[in-house]
Each structure stands twice: as C-alpha cells, then as structure tokens.
Amino acid sequence: QKEVEQDPGPLSVPEGAIVSLNCTYSNSAFQYFMWYRQYSRKGPELLMYTYSSGNKEDGRFTAQVDKSSKYISLFIRDSQPSDSATYLCAMRKGSNYQLIWGAGTKLIIKP
Amino acid sequence: DVKVTQSSRYLVKRTGEKVFLECVQDMDHENMFWYRQDPGLGLRLIYFSYDVKMKEKGDIPEGYSVSREKKERFSLILESASTNQTSMYLCASSTLQGTGTEAFFGQGTRLTVV
C-alpha cells in the first residue's frame, strides 16, 4: 500500500463549479501537507501548505487537513479554465525534509 | 526570480548509452532531488543530496547514479540507458531554512530511450 493515495482522475467540471481534490495517507507522523500544481510540460509549483490540522485559505483555494481521518482536501471555488492542471499532494514528517507524493489528479475545467 | 534549470527539455538516446542529465539551482539550497514522473505513478524519488558530495538513495535508484561536486549542481547519470527509463525527469531543490515545505522544480527533461 502506498503511503499517500490520490485518485489520478481525470476530473472534468464546468467553469464556475466548486472542485474538491483529495488525498489519504497512512503515516500518522506526517506533519506538513502541501498541494502543488503542475501545468502541462512544466514542473510542479507549490500552491499551498498546511502544518498539522485545520484549514488554510488563499483566494479561491482552501486547503483542509483532518489528521484523525488521515485525509486532506483542496477546494477550488469559482473554478476557471486556467485552473486546468494536475494537482499533486505531498507530505513530510517534521524531522525529515523528504517529501512523499501522491500520484496527482488531472483537473479539466470546461468553459 | 528563483530558478532551477535543467540542461535539456527533450532527449533521445539509444539503448546502452551513458546519459547525463544536468541540473543547476541559483538559490543556494542545501537539498537537491531527482525524480522521475510517469502517468499514474506520480513523482518517484531516484536520489537526493543534502550537501555537496553527499547523496542518498530514493525509492528507485537502480540503474542510476548521481554526482554533486558543487552546491548548485546535481547531475543524474544513467549508466546504460534502457527503454524502461523512458520518462519525464524532474530536478528540484529546497532549503533547510523555514518550514522546508517548498521544493522548486526545473522544467523537466523528457527522455526517450530507443
């Protein structure tokens, strides 16, 4: 079993919809939770990170961590065609700088 | 603007060739990583380095080696390229400062082995 599970999609939604992207994990030692966005033919870029549990909001994006369920989510409000990309979750333990990655979910926003 | 630069965007090599992928970062980062990315498998760590001349095996080091002679440069070497090494290769760097959450990636090298 992988340490981090993420549905690869693709997930296709109409413009303006609320998007929910999710990852589950098995290692309770993870403390930092990140979402990266990767456009086609580019390297991933950090979108948001959360330390431990709770929510974090940045514009149209909200990251949520539920450590009791070992589940993290990224919500995108008022989705735009420019949000079409692959979204990767990543995690790390407090004492280790190595990131553990999900497989990435391909998101398509239809105009 | 911070930057991680990979030497090639696209490479085509023959089976059995020795292949060098170069990566340079200008952020004075301590950590550097080599990943390969395949559809449905996400990012898989090949090797990483946390200091000059230091290296650690990742999840899939077989068939690869690395070199870090200078802090800013991290090279990935395919000793004898095989078709199953056809993939997207991504270099990244990060710092030990702060939360250490952000890894900066290069644009990737798409390697095809024929």
Short mmCIF file of C-alpha atoms in Angstrom, two decimals:
data_model
loop_
_atom_site.label_atom_id
_atom_site.label_comp_id
_atom_site.label_asym_id
_atom_site.label_seq_id
_atom_site.Cartn_x
_atom_site.Cartn_y
_atom_site.Cartn_z
CA GLN A 1 0.00 0.00 0.00
CA LYS A 2 1.26 3.44 -0.91
CA GLU A 3 1.82 5.92 1.93
CA VAL A 4 -0.19 8.55 0.05
CA GLU A 5 -3.16 7.73 -2.17
CA GLN A 6 -4.62 10.14 -4.70
CA ASP A 7 -7.15 9.49 -7.45
CA PRO A 8 -5.43 10.27 -10.78
CA GLY A 9 -8.68 11.34 -12.47
CA PRO A 10 -9.16 12.98 -14.85
CA LEU A 11 -11.76 15.13 -13.13
CA SER A 12 -13.76 17.26 -15.55
CA VAL A 13 -16.06 20.03 -14.28
CA PRO A 14 -17.75 23.08 -15.83
CA GLU A 15 -16.36 26.55 -15.31
CA GLY A 16 -17.58 28.14 -12.07
CA ALA A 17 -18.04 24.85 -10.22
CA ILE A 18 -16.53 24.09 -6.82
CA VAL A 19 -13.79 21.50 -7.14
CA SER A 20 -12.77 19.10 -4.39
CA LEU A 21 -9.45 17.25 -4.65
CA ASN A 22 -8.43 14.73 -2.01
CA CYS A 23 -5.61 12.58 -0.70
CA THR A 24 -5.50 9.93 2.00
CA TYR A 25 -2.41 8.82 3.84
CA SER A 26 -1.37 6.08 6.21
CA ASN A 27 1.56 7.52 8.19
CA SER A 28 0.44 9.44 11.26
CA ALA A 29 3.91 11.02 11.54
CA PHE A 30 3.22 13.41 8.64
CA GLN A 31 3.03 16.99 9.87
CA TYR A 32 3.35 19.16 6.76
CA PHE A 33 0.79 18.86 4.00
CA MET A 34 1.24 20.53 0.64
CA TRP A 35 -0.57 20.99 -2.63
CA TYR A 36 1.40 21.51 -5.82
CA ARG A 37 0.01 22.49 -9.20
CA GLN A 38 1.61 21.28 -12.42
CA TYR A 39 0.71 22.69 -15.80
CA SER A 40 1.35 20.64 -18.90
CA ARG A 41 5.07 20.44 -19.82
CA LYS A 42 6.10 22.31 -16.67
CA GLY A 43 7.49 21.36 -13.27
CA PRO A 44 5.19 21.41 -10.21
CA GLU A 45 4.82 24.62 -8.22
CA LEU A 46 3.78 24.96 -4.59
CA LEU A 47 0.20 26.16 -4.26
CA MET A 48 -0.42 25.91 -0.52
CA TYR A 49 0.85 24.18 2.57
CA THR A 50 -0.69 23.44 5.98
CA TYR A 51 1.03 22.49 9.17
CA SER A 52 -0.79 19.87 11.25
CA SER A 53 -4.60 20.04 11.22
CA GLY A 54 -7.01 22.75 10.20
CA ASN A 55 -7.88 24.93 7.26
CA LYS A 56 -5.97 27.46 5.25
CA GLU A 57 -7.46 29.81 2.70
CA ASP A 58 -5.80 31.71 -0.14
CA GLY A 59 -8.14 33.47 -2.50
CA ARG A 60 -10.26 30.85 -4.28
CA PHE A 61 -8.27 27.99 -2.76
CA THR A 62 -8.84 26.29 0.60
CA ALA A 63 -6.67 23.51 1.99
CA GLN A 64 -8.07 21.29 4.70
CA VAL A 65 -6.34 18.66 6.86
CA ASP A 66 -8.13 16.10 9.01
CA LYS A 67 -5.41 14.19 10.85
CA SER A 68 -7.89 11.99 12.70
CA SER A 69 -9.12 10.61 9.37
CA LYS A 70 -5.73 10.91 7.64
CA TYR A 71 -7.39 12.88 4.86
CA ILE A 72 -6.51 16.14 3.15
CA SER A 73 -8.51 18.20 0.68
CA LEU A 74 -8.07 21.11 -1.67
CA PHE A 75 -11.17 23.11 -2.60
CA ILE A 76 -11.25 25.47 -5.56
CA ARG A 77 -14.15 27.93 -5.70
CA ASP A 78 -15.38 29.59 -8.90
CA SER A 79 -13.13 27.34 -10.97
CA GLN A 80 -11.59 28.82 -14.13
CA PRO A 81 -10.23 27.17 -17.30
CA SER A 82 -6.80 28.42 -16.19
CA ASP A 83 -7.09 26.08 -13.17
CA SER A 84 -6.84 23.11 -15.55
CA ALA A 85 -3.69 21.30 -14.43
CA THR A 86 -2.51 18.29 -12.45
CA TYR A 87 -2.72 18.77 -8.69
CA LEU A 88 -0.31 16.80 -6.54
CA CYS A 89 -0.48 16.41 -2.80
CA ALA A 90 2.76 15.99 -0.87
CA MET A 91 3.57 15.38 2.78
CA ARG A 92 6.52 15.22 5.07
CA LYS A 93 7.36 14.34 8.63
CA GLY A 94 8.61 17.04 10.97
CA SER A 95 12.11 15.63 11.22
CA ASN A 96 12.65 14.76 7.58
CA TYR A 97 12.77 17.06 4.57
CA GLN A 98 11.95 14.34 2.08
CA LEU A 99 8.52 14.78 0.51
CA ILE A 100 6.14 11.87 -0.07
CA TRP A 101 3.93 12.44 -3.11
CA GLY A 102 0.50 11.44 -4.28
CA ALA A 103 0.08 10.34 -7.89
CA GLY A 104 -1.57 13.64 -8.89
CA THR A 105 -5.12 14.37 -10.09
CA LYS A 106 -5.62 15.78 -13.57
CA LEU A 107 -8.27 18.52 -13.43
CA ILE A 108 -10.06 19.84 -16.51
CA ILE A 109 -12.27 22.94 -16.27
CA LYS A 110 -14.58 23.19 -19.27
CA PRO A 111 -15.50 26.72 -20.44
CA ASP B 1 13.26 35.11 -9.65
CA VAL B 2 14.37 31.78 -8.21
CA LYS B 3 15.36 29.22 -10.73
CA VAL B 4 16.15 25.56 -11.21
CA THR B 5 17.46 24.88 -14.68
CA GLN B 6 17.70 21.51 -16.36
CA SER B 7 20.11 21.24 -19.26
CA SER B 8 17.70 19.74 -21.81
CA ARG B 9 13.93 19.76 -22.38
CA TYR B 10 13.94 16.76 -24.70
CA LEU B 11 16.50 13.99 -25.20
CA VAL B 12 16.51 10.91 -27.41
CA LYS B 13 19.16 8.30 -26.62
CA ARG B 14 19.93 4.78 -27.76
CA THR B 15 19.78 1.71 -25.56
CA GLY B 16 23.10 1.16 -23.80
CA GLU B 17 24.24 4.77 -24.00
CA LYS B 18 25.51 6.60 -20.91
CA VAL B 19 23.24 9.59 -20.33
CA PHE B 20 23.92 12.71 -18.28
CA LEU B 21 21.13 14.97 -17.02
CA GLU B 22 22.32 18.22 -15.50
CA CYS B 23 20.53 20.47 -13.01
CA VAL B 24 21.62 23.85 -11.66
CA GLN B 25 19.92 25.97 -8.99
CA ASP B 26 20.68 29.58 -8.12
CA MET B 27 19.06 29.73 -4.67
CA ASP B 28 21.97 28.37 -2.58
CA HIS B 29 19.73 25.50 -1.48
CA GLU B 30 21.18 22.64 0.53
CA ASN B 31 18.85 19.93 -0.75
CA MET B 32 18.57 18.72 -4.32
CA PHE B 33 16.45 15.92 -5.70
CA TRP B 34 15.98 13.87 -8.86
CA TYR B 35 12.54 12.43 -9.59
CA ARG B 36 11.01 10.62 -12.47
CA GLN B 37 7.36 11.14 -13.32
CA ASP B 38 5.26 8.55 -15.11
CA PRO B 39 1.49 8.61 -15.78
CA GLY B 40 -0.45 7.19 -12.85
CA LEU B 41 2.66 6.77 -10.71
CA GLY B 42 3.29 10.36 -9.70
CA LEU B 43 6.71 11.55 -8.65
CA ARG B 44 9.16 8.83 -7.66
CA LEU B 45 12.39 9.81 -5.93
CA ILE B 46 15.55 8.47 -7.55
CA TYR B 47 18.27 10.15 -5.47
CA PHE B 48 18.63 13.18 -3.28
CA SER B 49 21.51 15.14 -1.82
CA TYR B 50 21.55 17.30 1.28
CA ASP B 51 25.09 18.61 0.89
CA VAL B 52 28.00 18.72 -1.52
CA LYS B 53 29.37 15.24 -2.22
CA MET B 54 26.56 13.69 -0.15
CA LYS B 55 23.89 11.50 -1.71
CA GLU B 56 21.09 9.26 -0.55
CA LYS B 57 19.16 6.64 -2.48
CA GLY B 58 15.50 7.28 -3.03
CA ASP B 59 12.82 4.78 -3.90
CA ILE B 60 14.07 3.72 -7.35
CA PRO B 61 17.88 4.17 -7.59
CA GLU B 62 18.60 1.08 -9.66
CA GLY B 63 20.23 1.93 -12.98
CA TYR B 64 21.03 5.50 -11.89
CA SER B 65 23.85 7.32 -10.17
CA VAL B 66 24.33 10.96 -9.18
CA SER B 67 27.07 13.47 -8.64
CA ARG B 68 27.15 16.66 -6.60
CA GLU B 69 30.58 18.27 -6.78
CA LYS B 70 29.29 21.82 -6.28
CA LYS B 71 26.38 23.06 -4.18
CA GLU B 72 24.47 24.47 -7.12
CA ARG B 73 24.78 21.48 -9.46
CA PHE B 74 23.29 17.99 -9.23
CA SER B 75 23.77 15.52 -12.05
CA LEU B 76 21.84 12.34 -12.79
CA ILE B 77 23.64 9.62 -14.72
CA LEU B 78 22.03 6.69 -16.48
CA GLU B 79 24.90 4.23 -16.67
CA SER B 80 23.45 2.17 -19.53
CA ALA B 81 20.16 3.55 -20.77
CA SER B 82 17.29 1.12 -21.22
CA THR B 83 13.83 1.58 -22.74
CA ASN B 84 12.16 1.34 -19.32
CA GLN B 85 13.99 4.53 -18.37
CA THR B 86 11.95 6.49 -20.90
CA SER B 87 10.26 9.06 -18.69
CA MET B 88 9.98 12.68 -17.56
CA TYR B 89 12.86 13.56 -15.22
CA LEU B 90 12.42 16.41 -12.77
CA CYS B 91 15.08 18.08 -10.67
CA ALA B 92 14.13 20.01 -7.54
CA SER B 93 15.82 21.93 -4.76
CA SER B 94 14.79 23.01 -1.29
CA THR B 95 16.26 24.68 1.74
CA LEU B 96 16.64 23.57 5.32
CA GLN B 97 15.56 27.05 6.40
CA GLY B 98 11.98 27.81 7.45
CA THR B 99 9.40 25.08 7.07
CA GLY B 100 11.28 23.27 4.31
CA THR B 101 7.97 22.71 2.58
CA GLU B 102 8.65 24.33 -0.75
CA ALA B 103 10.54 22.41 -3.38
CA PHE B 104 11.41 24.36 -6.53
CA PHE B 105 11.34 22.35 -9.71
CA GLY B 106 13.02 22.62 -13.05
CA GLN B 107 11.01 22.42 -16.25
CA GLY B 108 11.72 18.72 -16.69
CA THR B 109 13.62 16.63 -19.22
CA ARG B 110 11.60 14.24 -21.33
CA LEU B 111 13.96 11.36 -22.09
CA THR B 112 13.16 8.80 -24.74
CA VAL B 113 15.36 5.71 -24.98
CA VAL B 114 15.07 3.86 -28.28
#
